[in-house]
């Protein structure tokens, strides 16, 4: 019989609350990442950044949101109507779904009942993430194609070929970790990295490949070929305006947040930190530690964006196919030999 | 509950499959086919084969259909440029697909009588058990499939080469 029959009402309520909280946190973090991005950019370029809305410009994301919602929603005459509307929603939807399998901590005790800080403990969690990241490309492709604009289409094609190429290396670098840990479940992966026993010490090359690929998967600089202004006006979202454009831009920050969380969980111990038991503070220590790591990686994403210039398109493809994939396969072989020799 | 989910998924998958065939625009066809794949992945989850479901999504929806969409968008097929088949070809296609349908229905109809054999191990779809089964009981077919994939990959690279010197 199916596992679905085991669901009780309490279980469903618990998960709905957890999903709502997680959704709110995701949107909040993404909104404040835009603020952080602008502040850091200003810092790197010796400017002040947003400082008008509220003290230190702290209400800037709110002002941006209001602006996005109240702008005229323009639709090109020759666009494919339904697909044009569907695309930003699909992109956002896929971006939000990924957080379901990430273990944000061990357990919280709420009103005497222990609550797992993970929405779904799939025994194939990491494959779920890879699968969803390969679906993210549809929003971009449909958006670019349905706008009926050559620049949009070109941006969409660049974005999707880039994402397809880097998915391969990403998957191969994850396989090395899976070989070492012997599990595909993110919960077990996080639990195995207790204290300072983080996967990154065993998989430095794998981490490097994974991180470069997640930069590319999020379409972040130096891999933001899809929205290369000097060549493509705005890329796949050239024809979008109002909150539809907002969704595309916002989903990028959500993706950044999620891929930081995945990197932290798979390679940097998740909710573990030496000397800090994740069960402290009624279970809140785990999420605090994990979020500290996540914010650090979001900062690294921004740091890279404002430091390294954009690649040329052929350089991007060469890096993906001719450097990262062979390196990832080499890493896999190395890991296999290590597992065979040390019997981990 | 399980039956309701199964029926919902089944109805959606049949409808989207039909829409895929009857859609005018090739891009719409591809998108409907992707929906069909999702419903089939849902059926795999109902059968407790989560690994198969996710791999199905990654391979079919995430890779193959993206390439289809890619090519269709580049070609930008529409009514003016689409090659129109003559009535004879359409009839031939309908007859061919129809005879396949009759064969499939006949085969499935026969198999209903032998159905009812309980799945030997309902946990076999989980990735750990699946891996063990693949690498012990079915290792030869598995390796042969691997060689087949390797040959296909080499072939694809050779076909894609610009200046082929054999």
mmCIF file of C-alpha atoms in Angstrom, chain A residues 179-311:
data_model
loop_
_atom_site.group_PDB
_atom_site.id
_atom_site.type_symbol
_atom_site.label_atom_id
_atom_site.label_comp_id
_atom_site.label_asym_id
_atom_site.label_seq_id
_atom_site.Cartn_x
_atom_site.Cartn_y
_atom_site.Cartn_z
ATOM 1 C CA UNK A 179 29.776 7.818 -3.100
ATOM 2 C CA UNK A 180 31.565 9.000 0.029
ATOM 3 C CA UNK A 181 28.577 9.454 2.319
ATOM 4 C CA UNK A 182 26.637 6.486 0.966
ATOM 5 C CA UNK A 183 23.320 8.293 1.061
ATOM 6 C CA UNK A 184 21.164 10.476 -1.159
ATOM 7 C CA UNK A 185 19.141 11.864 1.727
ATOM 8 C CA UNK A 186 20.130 15.370 2.767
ATOM 9 C CA UNK A 187 19.050 14.681 6.340
ATOM 10 C CA UNK A 188 21.514 11.817 6.705
ATOM 11 C CA UNK A 189 24.192 13.807 4.910
ATOM 12 C CA UNK A 190 23.827 16.660 7.401
ATOM 13 C CA UNK A 191 23.737 14.280 10.366
ATOM 14 C CA UNK A 192 26.955 12.563 9.230
ATOM 15 C CA UNK A 193 28.857 15.850 9.265
ATOM 16 C CA UNK A 194 28.574 16.363 13.026
ATOM 17 C CA UNK A 195 31.092 18.712 14.594
ATOM 18 C CA UNK A 196 33.835 19.604 12.166
ATOM 19 C CA UNK A 197 33.620 16.436 10.066
ATOM 20 C CA UNK A 198 32.483 18.414 7.014
ATOM 21 C CA UNK A 199 32.427 16.952 3.530
ATOM 22 C CA UNK A 200 34.411 19.840 2.126
ATOM 23 C CA UNK A 201 37.618 18.571 3.786
ATOM 24 C CA UNK A 202 37.277 15.317 1.810
ATOM 25 C CA UNK A 203 35.872 16.902 -1.356
ATOM 26 C CA UNK A 204 37.593 20.253 -1.920
ATOM 27 C CA UNK A 205 37.624 19.789 -5.700
ATOM 28 C CA UNK A 206 34.021 18.613 -5.678
ATOM 29 C CA UNK A 207 33.002 21.675 -3.710
ATOM 30 C CA UNK A 208 34.786 23.993 -6.129
ATOM 31 C CA UNK A 209 33.068 22.409 -9.132
ATOM 32 C CA UNK A 210 29.708 22.425 -7.375
ATOM 33 C CA UNK A 211 30.022 26.067 -6.418
ATOM 34 C CA UNK A 212 31.048 27.200 -9.907
ATOM 35 C CA UNK A 213 28.132 25.235 -11.347
ATOM 36 C CA UNK A 214 25.681 26.722 -8.900
ATOM 37 C CA UNK A 215 26.863 30.192 -9.938
ATOM 38 C CA UNK A 216 26.101 29.199 -13.522
ATOM 39 C CA UNK A 217 22.774 27.562 -12.636
ATOM 40 C CA UNK A 218 21.613 30.750 -10.911
ATOM 41 C CA UNK A 219 22.654 32.798 -13.951
ATOM 42 C CA UNK A 220 24.822 34.925 -11.711
ATOM 43 C CA UNK A 221 27.851 36.905 -12.821
ATOM 44 C CA UNK A 222 30.378 35.954 -14.179
ATOM 45 C CA UNK A 223 27.983 33.546 -15.926
ATOM 46 C CA UNK A 224 25.082 35.947 -16.522
ATOM 47 C CA UNK A 225 25.232 35.522 -20.294
ATOM 48 C CA UNK A 226 21.454 35.341 -20.400
ATOM 49 C CA UNK A 227 21.067 38.996 -19.525
ATOM 50 C CA UNK A 228 24.228 40.405 -20.985
ATOM 51 C CA UNK A 229 23.108 44.019 -21.415
ATOM 52 C CA UNK A 230 25.755 45.038 -23.899
ATOM 53 C CA UNK A 231 24.754 42.305 -26.345
ATOM 54 C CA UNK A 232 21.171 41.402 -25.545
ATOM 55 C CA UNK A 233 19.456 44.499 -24.047
ATOM 56 C CA UNK A 234 17.954 42.589 -21.104
ATOM 57 C CA UNK A 235 18.081 38.960 -22.182
ATOM 58 C CA UNK A 236 15.090 36.680 -21.774
ATOM 59 C CA UNK A 237 13.085 39.219 -19.778
ATOM 60 C CA UNK A 238 13.515 42.141 -22.178
ATOM 61 C CA UNK A 239 9.799 42.281 -22.952
ATOM 62 C CA UNK A 240 8.616 41.861 -19.375
ATOM 63 C CA UNK A 241 7.490 44.660 -17.140
ATOM 64 C CA UNK A 242 5.826 45.234 -13.786
ATOM 65 C CA UNK A 243 5.714 42.329 -11.310
ATOM 66 C CA UNK A 244 6.266 39.727 -14.055
ATOM 67 C CA UNK A 245 9.745 41.167 -14.455
ATOM 68 C CA UNK A 246 9.891 41.337 -10.668
ATOM 69 C CA UNK A 247 9.213 37.596 -10.469
ATOM 70 C CA UNK A 248 12.088 36.798 -12.794
ATOM 71 C CA UNK A 249 14.497 39.007 -10.857
ATOM 72 C CA UNK A 250 13.196 37.840 -7.508
ATOM 73 C CA UNK A 251 13.409 34.153 -8.408
ATOM 74 C CA UNK A 252 17.110 34.670 -9.104
ATOM 75 C CA UNK A 253 17.602 35.728 -5.482
ATOM 76 C CA UNK A 254 15.529 32.789 -4.255
ATOM 77 C CA UNK A 255 17.708 30.464 -6.321
ATOM 78 C CA UNK A 256 20.770 32.076 -4.811
ATOM 79 C CA UNK A 257 19.421 31.533 -1.297
ATOM 80 C CA UNK A 258 18.517 27.911 -1.993
ATOM 81 C CA UNK A 259 21.783 27.029 -3.674
ATOM 82 C CA UNK A 260 23.662 28.602 -0.761
ATOM 83 C CA UNK A 261 21.629 26.423 1.572
ATOM 84 C CA UNK A 262 22.342 23.323 -0.524
ATOM 85 C CA UNK A 263 26.074 24.116 -0.627
ATOM 86 C CA UNK A 264 26.114 24.626 3.129
ATOM 87 C CA UNK A 265 24.210 21.378 3.729
ATOM 88 C CA UNK A 266 26.095 19.139 1.321
ATOM 89 C CA UNK A 267 29.633 20.412 1.821
ATOM 90 C CA UNK A 268 29.781 22.621 4.929
ATOM 91 C CA UNK A 269 28.122 20.536 7.602
ATOM 92 C CA UNK A 270 24.589 21.920 7.379
ATOM 93 C CA UNK A 271 23.467 22.849 10.891
ATOM 94 C CA UNK A 272 26.674 21.543 12.505
ATOM 95 C CA UNK A 273 29.437 23.672 13.898
ATOM 96 C CA UNK A 274 32.156 22.531 16.321
ATOM 97 C CA UNK A 275 31.236 23.481 19.872
ATOM 98 C CA UNK A 276 27.673 24.451 18.990
ATOM 99 C CA UNK A 277 25.207 21.624 19.555
ATOM 100 C CA UNK A 278 22.317 22.030 17.082
ATOM 101 C CA UNK A 279 19.903 21.040 19.872
ATOM 102 C CA UNK A 280 20.721 24.069 22.028
ATOM 103 C CA UNK A 281 18.175 26.852 22.544
ATOM 104 C CA UNK A 282 15.337 24.361 22.156
ATOM 105 C CA UNK A 283 16.647 23.311 18.760
ATOM 106 C CA UNK A 284 17.099 26.829 17.399
ATOM 107 C CA UNK A 285 20.904 26.597 17.381
ATOM 108 C CA UNK A 286 20.851 24.438 14.221
ATOM 109 C CA UNK A 287 18.922 26.912 12.062
ATOM 110 C CA UNK A 288 21.006 29.809 13.407
ATOM 111 C CA UNK A 289 24.244 28.070 12.405
ATOM 112 C CA UNK A 290 22.869 27.059 9.005
ATOM 113 C CA UNK A 291 21.589 30.549 8.264
ATOM 114 C CA UNK A 292 24.947 32.044 9.220
ATOM 115 C CA UNK A 293 26.552 29.773 6.617
ATOM 116 C CA UNK A 294 23.845 30.573 4.067
ATOM 117 C CA UNK A 295 24.345 34.317 4.500
ATOM 118 C CA UNK A 296 28.068 33.863 4.112
ATOM 119 C CA UNK A 297 27.562 32.055 0.787
ATOM 120 C CA UNK A 298 25.086 34.677 -0.423
ATOM 121 C CA UNK A 299 27.781 37.244 0.368
ATOM 122 C CA UNK A 300 30.307 35.207 -1.644
ATOM 123 C CA UNK A 301 27.869 35.149 -4.582
ATOM 124 C CA UNK A 302 27.699 38.961 -4.447
ATOM 125 C CA UNK A 303 31.405 39.342 -3.873
ATOM 126 C CA UNK A 304 32.097 37.335 -7.029
ATOM 127 C CA UNK A 305 29.536 39.284 -9.020
ATOM 128 C CA UNK A 306 31.132 42.628 -8.282
ATOM 129 C CA UNK A 307 34.708 41.400 -8.651
ATOM 130 C CA UNK A 308 34.972 39.178 -11.720
ATOM 131 C CA UNK A 309 33.998 40.415 -15.195
ATOM 132 C CA UNK A 310 31.611 38.435 -17.355
ATOM 133 C CA UNK A 311 32.886 35.537 -19.467
#
